[in-house]
Amino acid sequence: MQGICLLGATGSIGQSTLDIISLHPDKFRLISASANHSVDKMAQICRRFKPLRVVMGSEKTRDELARQCFDLDISFEWGAQALDSIAADSAVDQVMAAIMGFAGLSPTLSGIRAGKRTLLANKESLVTAGKLFMDEVARHDVMLLPIDSEHNAIYQSLPQTSVGAHKKDVSKIILTASGGPFRTWSLEEMVSVTPAQACKHPNWSMGQKISIDSATLMNKGLELIEACWLFDVTPNEVDVVVHPESIIHSMVSYRDGSVLSQMGNPDMKIPIAYGMSWPDRIETSVAPLSLIDIGRLNFESPDVVRFPNLTLAADAWFMGGTAMAVLNAANEVAVDAFLHHKIGFLDIAKLNEKVLSTANIVAVNELEDVLEADKMARRLALNMVYSGWLL
């Protein structure tokens, strides 16, 4: 029986994780869970799974949850310190790191330092503090399994050896992208894109932030950076290929000419179950893939003129230091501004580029360097948004 700490229980990854726990009550138990402000959803989780500890984002939401679940024997907590605590709890075997954004970095690191198997669905941890993060993974000899469908597919397509040991045989990592909802739209058409349109991903059911990132290809840019840290490569060793059907989740090209891929219907329960059950495979309730029904698979190169965020991500990786944290912070501000109708869809990439080119980039020697870069970039991006720089 594996005890699960679910960071980000009310999001799409969290819900799929709970589905896997429900399917396999003999293998997994929900020990702890967190949410930011979704009290009603968390109350349902508490009544169904009866975790020992629950953490909310504020004292107010904690108190409301405790009121709704007054009859349950659960420790109701709130705040960043409580998040760190549940990830390091001795009753926990695995940490599902599914808090979106920079807020997921600290509790994920806490779980790693406590020696927990870490199921990483929070790409910002690697994007903002990749070297520090991977150094901690190595120092504490932690099993780190990527949950993003693309990185999980790469992991499955590589020899199951230590990270880096495969490099002599691999020529390229091929990272697939759906292309998002505006893959065929012109720049002129994208000028008037609305948040509602941008949140309608053609293949995946995801939250607003990640859906917008997919629509701008920033999600793929962040995944490019993440792949570099996870698999010890540079952006020059990763090809991004647009694959609209999202059936091949990523591939690895070997020096002998072989290309190995992981395929499946687009459902996050597959990589989640793989991470939770590794090295075994377990039932997910996802329908088997039928290539006959699909008929054909399509591939094309990404258009970095219409979607410049992909290039910005590679640039940030080569700049090094705090550049990746700066880009991530700027993008979070830009996406939020777009969702609140403060800037246009195409302005997201413009704001990201301006902040990246303006910010002071320094070396990362400790986590505080990343935190300061994040704060500085957010201030810079917000000033640009509210000064009307993009108008």
XYZ file of C-alpha atoms in Angstrom:
391
model
C 0.000 0.000 0.000
C 1.473 3.327 -1.104
C 0.573 6.512 0.761
C -0.065 9.421 -1.617
C 0.371 13.134 -0.998
C -1.614 14.911 -3.696
C -0.473 18.516 -4.159
C -3.159 20.179 -6.279
C -6.033 17.784 -5.710
C -8.818 19.798 -7.360
C -7.093 20.404 -10.710
C -7.271 18.127 -13.741
C -4.141 16.148 -12.777
C -5.423 15.829 -9.238
C -8.776 14.511 -10.384
C -7.149 11.922 -12.647
C -4.882 10.856 -9.789
C -7.932 10.344 -7.591
C -9.482 8.233 -10.351
C -6.439 5.921 -10.252
C -6.580 5.714 -6.450
C -10.276 4.791 -6.721
C -9.524 2.044 -9.224
C -6.820 0.550 -6.990
C -7.787 0.948 -3.316
C -5.631 -2.083 -2.520
C -2.519 -0.313 -3.813
C -2.906 3.378 -2.913
C -4.262 5.469 -0.070
C -4.682 9.241 -0.092
C -2.764 10.427 2.972
C -2.886 14.163 2.303
C -4.141 16.636 -0.261
C -4.020 20.336 -1.029
C -6.036 22.921 -2.909
C -5.899 26.678 -3.185
C -9.484 27.874 -2.854
C -11.830 25.147 -4.201
C -13.552 24.383 -0.908
C -16.563 22.501 -2.296
C -14.429 20.205 -4.452
C -12.064 19.519 -1.584
C -14.999 18.755 0.722
C -16.130 16.080 -1.727
C -12.603 14.641 -1.791
C -12.470 14.595 1.997
C -15.744 12.700 2.283
C -14.820 10.194 -0.407
C -11.148 9.500 0.400
C -10.840 10.581 4.062
C -7.225 11.808 3.986
C -5.421 12.422 7.258
C -4.347 15.975 6.414
C -5.666 18.660 4.057
C -4.041 22.009 3.263
C -5.845 25.014 1.790
C -4.434 28.237 0.391
C -5.801 30.597 3.049
C -7.064 30.601 6.611
C -10.525 31.556 5.364
C -10.809 28.597 2.966
C -9.349 26.266 5.602
C -12.003 27.343 8.096
C -14.806 26.958 5.551
C -13.620 23.457 4.649
C -13.377 22.504 8.311
C -16.935 23.733 8.805
C -18.235 21.634 5.898
C -16.346 18.556 7.096
C -16.753 19.010 10.869
C -17.643 15.347 11.346
C -14.476 13.983 9.686
C -11.286 13.125 11.564
C -8.988 15.240 9.372
C -6.336 17.815 10.224
C -7.330 20.986 8.340
C -4.367 23.276 7.683
C -3.374 26.192 5.480
C -0.375 27.999 4.012
C 3.064 27.320 2.521
C 4.595 25.730 5.609
C 1.763 23.241 5.820
C 2.288 22.335 2.154
C 5.957 21.626 2.811
C 4.968 19.548 5.835
C 2.496 17.226 4.123
C 4.964 16.533 1.310
C 7.597 15.417 3.834
C 5.175 13.504 6.082
C 6.489 10.109 7.226
C 3.186 8.452 6.252
C 3.694 9.449 2.601
C 5.471 7.248 0.039
C 4.741 9.234 -3.140
C 4.224 12.935 -3.801
C 2.116 13.881 -6.815
C 3.374 17.408 -7.518
C 0.444 18.879 -9.436
C 0.297 22.443 -8.122
C 0.511 24.607 -11.213
C 2.938 27.515 -11.313
C 5.827 28.680 -9.178
C 3.916 27.909 -5.966
C 4.588 24.199 -6.455
C 8.373 24.491 -6.190
C 8.840 24.557 -2.410
C 6.586 21.626 -1.416
C 7.980 19.517 -4.252
C 11.509 20.137 -2.990
C 10.355 19.267 0.523
C 9.145 15.892 -0.682
C 12.407 15.247 -2.516
C 14.482 16.145 0.531
C 12.373 13.716 2.558
C 13.209 10.954 0.064
C 9.722 10.547 -1.423
C 9.115 9.151 -4.876
C 8.246 12.308 -6.788
C 5.685 12.301 -9.590
C 6.349 15.607 -11.313
C 3.426 17.325 -12.996
C 4.659 20.781 -11.988
C 6.986 21.801 -14.815
C 7.782 25.171 -13.248
C 9.941 23.440 -10.630
C 12.395 22.406 -13.321
C 11.897 25.477 -15.480
C 12.700 27.982 -12.746
C 15.294 26.069 -10.723
C 16.334 23.132 -12.879
C 19.911 22.642 -11.703
C 19.071 23.110 -8.038
C 16.123 20.762 -8.416
C 18.051 17.976 -10.161
C 20.960 18.352 -7.724
C 18.523 17.685 -4.864
C 17.099 14.656 -6.691
C 20.622 13.232 -7.036
C 21.665 14.167 -3.489
C 18.697 12.379 -1.918
C 18.686 9.507 -4.440
C 15.012 10.061 -5.206
C 13.002 8.323 -7.896
C 11.729 11.163 -10.100
C 9.069 10.241 -12.655
C 7.725 12.875 -15.066
C 3.932 12.960 -15.390
C 3.542 15.360 -18.311
C 2.419 13.066 -21.109
C 5.341 14.073 -23.343
C 8.095 13.589 -20.775
C 6.504 10.427 -19.513
C 6.522 9.138 -23.096
C 10.197 10.046 -23.473
C 10.968 8.270 -20.201
C 9.171 5.160 -21.428
C 11.039 5.306 -24.752
C 14.474 5.517 -23.143
C 16.449 2.617 -21.660
C 15.396 2.260 -18.023
C 18.774 3.281 -16.658
C 19.946 6.270 -14.663
C 19.419 9.721 -16.185
C 22.243 10.481 -18.596
C 23.343 6.878 -19.064
C 21.382 6.649 -22.322
C 23.133 9.552 -24.035
C 25.671 7.546 -26.024
C 22.868 5.803 -27.938
C 20.387 8.660 -28.422
C 20.629 11.098 -31.324
C 17.500 13.185 -30.711
C 14.581 13.566 -28.365
C 11.406 14.312 -30.326
C 8.896 16.323 -28.330
C 5.415 16.299 -29.847
C 2.946 19.186 -29.649
C -0.725 19.285 -30.564
C -0.288 22.777 -31.989
C -3.168 24.044 -29.860
C -6.517 25.442 -31.034
C -4.973 28.072 -33.332
C -2.534 25.855 -35.222
C -4.007 26.873 -38.595
C -4.923 30.471 -37.717
C -3.104 33.420 -39.256
C -1.586 36.194 -37.163
C -4.401 38.451 -38.310
C -7.018 35.982 -37.070
C -5.259 35.523 -33.725
C -5.387 39.240 -32.927
C -8.994 38.903 -31.769
C -8.711 35.571 -29.905
C -10.754 35.515 -26.675
C -9.873 33.718 -23.424
C -12.816 31.356 -23.948
C -11.477 30.345 -27.368
C -7.935 29.907 -26.069
C -9.094 27.637 -23.245
C -10.680 25.131 -25.657
C -7.870 22.679 -26.264
C -8.630 20.314 -29.171
C -7.485 17.127 -27.412
C -6.932 17.575 -23.682
C -9.067 18.691 -20.746
C -6.870 21.078 -18.755
C -7.012 24.128 -16.514
C -7.069 27.696 -17.849
C -3.369 28.490 -17.371
C -2.039 25.388 -19.092
C -4.670 25.662 -21.849
C -3.549 29.209 -22.666
C 0.090 28.079 -22.589
C -0.766 25.323 -25.041
C -2.485 27.820 -27.331
C 0.620 30.079 -27.377
C 3.056 27.109 -27.483
C 4.617 28.375 -24.261
C 3.611 25.075 -22.709
C 5.819 23.354 -25.258
C 8.583 25.869 -24.587
C 8.433 25.099 -20.873
C 8.402 21.379 -21.691
C 11.489 21.892 -23.865
C 13.332 23.396 -20.898
C 12.013 20.647 -18.634
C 13.195 17.936 -21.047
C 16.686 19.441 -21.071
C 16.939 19.133 -17.283
C 15.226 15.749 -17.014
C 17.234 14.018 -19.724
C 20.506 15.982 -19.567
C 20.355 17.459 -23.092
C 20.341 20.911 -24.693
C 17.608 22.453 -26.874
C 19.755 21.561 -29.896
C 19.198 17.894 -29.051
C 15.399 18.232 -28.904
C 13.154 18.518 -31.954
C 9.619 19.821 -31.471
C 7.153 18.276 -33.921
C 3.514 19.328 -34.215
C 1.289 16.249 -34.128
C -2.366 17.406 -34.053
C -3.891 14.066 -33.062
C -1.874 13.806 -29.799
C -1.625 10.032 -30.203
C 2.166 9.762 -30.269
C 3.073 11.528 -27.051
C 6.789 11.821 -27.822
C 9.640 9.858 -29.372
C 13.327 9.076 -29.021
C 15.549 8.771 -32.082
C 18.568 6.479 -31.708
C 21.873 6.620 -33.533
C 21.176 3.313 -35.320
C 18.168 4.886 -37.062
C 15.534 3.440 -34.732
C 12.772 5.685 -33.392
C 10.867 4.531 -30.333
C 7.596 6.166 -29.327
C 4.887 5.881 -26.710
C 1.348 6.012 -28.049
C -2.074 6.073 -26.475
C -5.386 7.857 -26.370
C -4.965 11.357 -24.900
C -5.827 10.760 -21.261
C -3.621 11.810 -18.338
C -4.577 8.725 -16.358
C -2.071 6.752 -18.461
C 1.108 8.633 -17.448
C -0.223 9.119 -13.910
C -0.793 5.387 -13.451
C 2.604 4.624 -14.961
C 4.301 6.937 -12.457
C 2.352 5.655 -9.471
C 2.818 1.964 -10.293
C 6.306 1.927 -11.867
C 7.877 -0.505 -12.665
C 4.528 -2.271 -13.033
C 1.567 -1.282 -15.190
C -1.965 -1.149 -13.865
C -5.519 -0.717 -15.133
C -6.510 2.872 -15.946
C -10.013 2.500 -17.472
C -8.707 4.314 -20.583
C -9.914 2.746 -23.837
C -7.225 0.894 -25.816
C -5.813 2.750 -28.803
C -7.257 1.721 -32.163
C -5.005 2.755 -35.041
C -7.627 1.512 -37.483
C -10.163 3.965 -36.123
C -7.637 6.812 -36.185
C -6.757 6.108 -39.795
C -3.777 8.416 -40.137
C -1.360 10.513 -38.091
C -0.073 13.918 -39.178
C 3.139 15.801 -38.407
C 4.468 19.260 -39.213
C 7.084 21.740 -38.067
C 6.079 24.385 -35.518
C 5.655 27.917 -36.869
C 7.858 30.011 -34.585
C 6.838 33.226 -36.367
C 3.223 32.830 -35.280
C 4.222 31.162 -31.994
C 7.485 32.802 -30.848
C 7.259 31.524 -27.264
C 8.941 28.303 -28.351
C 12.043 30.205 -29.468
C 11.979 32.369 -26.339
C 12.135 29.248 -24.173
C 15.188 27.921 -26.003
C 16.806 31.354 -25.762
C 16.193 31.443 -22.011
C 17.788 28.025 -21.562
C 20.938 29.119 -23.394
C 21.026 32.395 -21.429
C 21.090 30.305 -18.255
C 20.988 31.578 -14.701
C 17.679 33.185 -13.767
C 16.536 33.662 -17.385
C 14.169 30.694 -17.257
C 12.618 31.856 -13.982
C 12.188 35.327 -15.487
C 10.445 33.941 -18.569
C 8.169 31.746 -16.488
C 7.166 34.626 -14.207
C 6.552 36.995 -17.109
C 4.381 34.389 -18.793
C 2.268 33.803 -15.685
C 1.598 37.556 -15.472
C 0.878 37.734 -19.203
C -1.570 34.819 -19.146
C -3.407 36.263 -16.151
C -3.586 39.672 -17.877
C -5.001 38.026 -21.007
C -7.591 36.079 -19.016
C -8.694 39.373 -17.438
C -8.844 41.125 -20.835
C -5.935 43.460 -20.019
C -3.874 42.414 -23.045
C -4.498 40.580 -26.317
C -3.569 37.004 -27.161
C -0.549 37.949 -29.286
C 0.607 40.346 -26.567
C 1.460 37.375 -24.329
C 4.563 36.530 -26.356
C 5.419 40.218 -26.808
C 5.364 40.780 -23.069
C 7.437 37.648 -22.449
C 10.074 38.777 -24.939
C 10.231 42.315 -23.539
C 10.636 41.160 -19.943
C 13.266 38.566 -20.875
C 15.295 41.147 -22.803
C 14.942 43.806 -20.080
C 15.423 41.847 -16.852
C 18.771 41.520 -15.106
C 19.833 37.888 -15.474
C 22.126 36.519 -12.757
C 23.597 33.150 -11.827
C 21.556 30.766 -9.679
C 23.523 29.710 -6.614
C 20.625 29.149 -4.221
C 16.847 29.081 -4.225
C 16.712 32.689 -3.055
C 18.187 33.762 -6.421
C 15.231 32.159 -8.181
C 12.711 33.695 -5.784
C 14.156 37.177 -6.273
C 14.218 36.783 -10.063
C 10.593 35.668 -9.983
C 9.525 38.718 -7.932
C 11.519 41.111 -10.098
C 10.120 39.704 -13.351
C 6.539 39.864 -12.070
C 6.955 43.495 -11.048
C 8.472 44.312 -14.427
C 5.710 42.507 -16.337
C 2.931 44.078 -14.276
C 4.391 47.545 -14.787
C 4.398 46.932 -18.529
C 0.807 45.691 -18.501
C -0.582 48.600 -16.489
C 1.570 51.295 -18.093
C -0.071 50.522 -21.421
C 3.266 49.560 -22.993
C 1.526 46.986 -25.229
C -1.202 49.305 -26.478
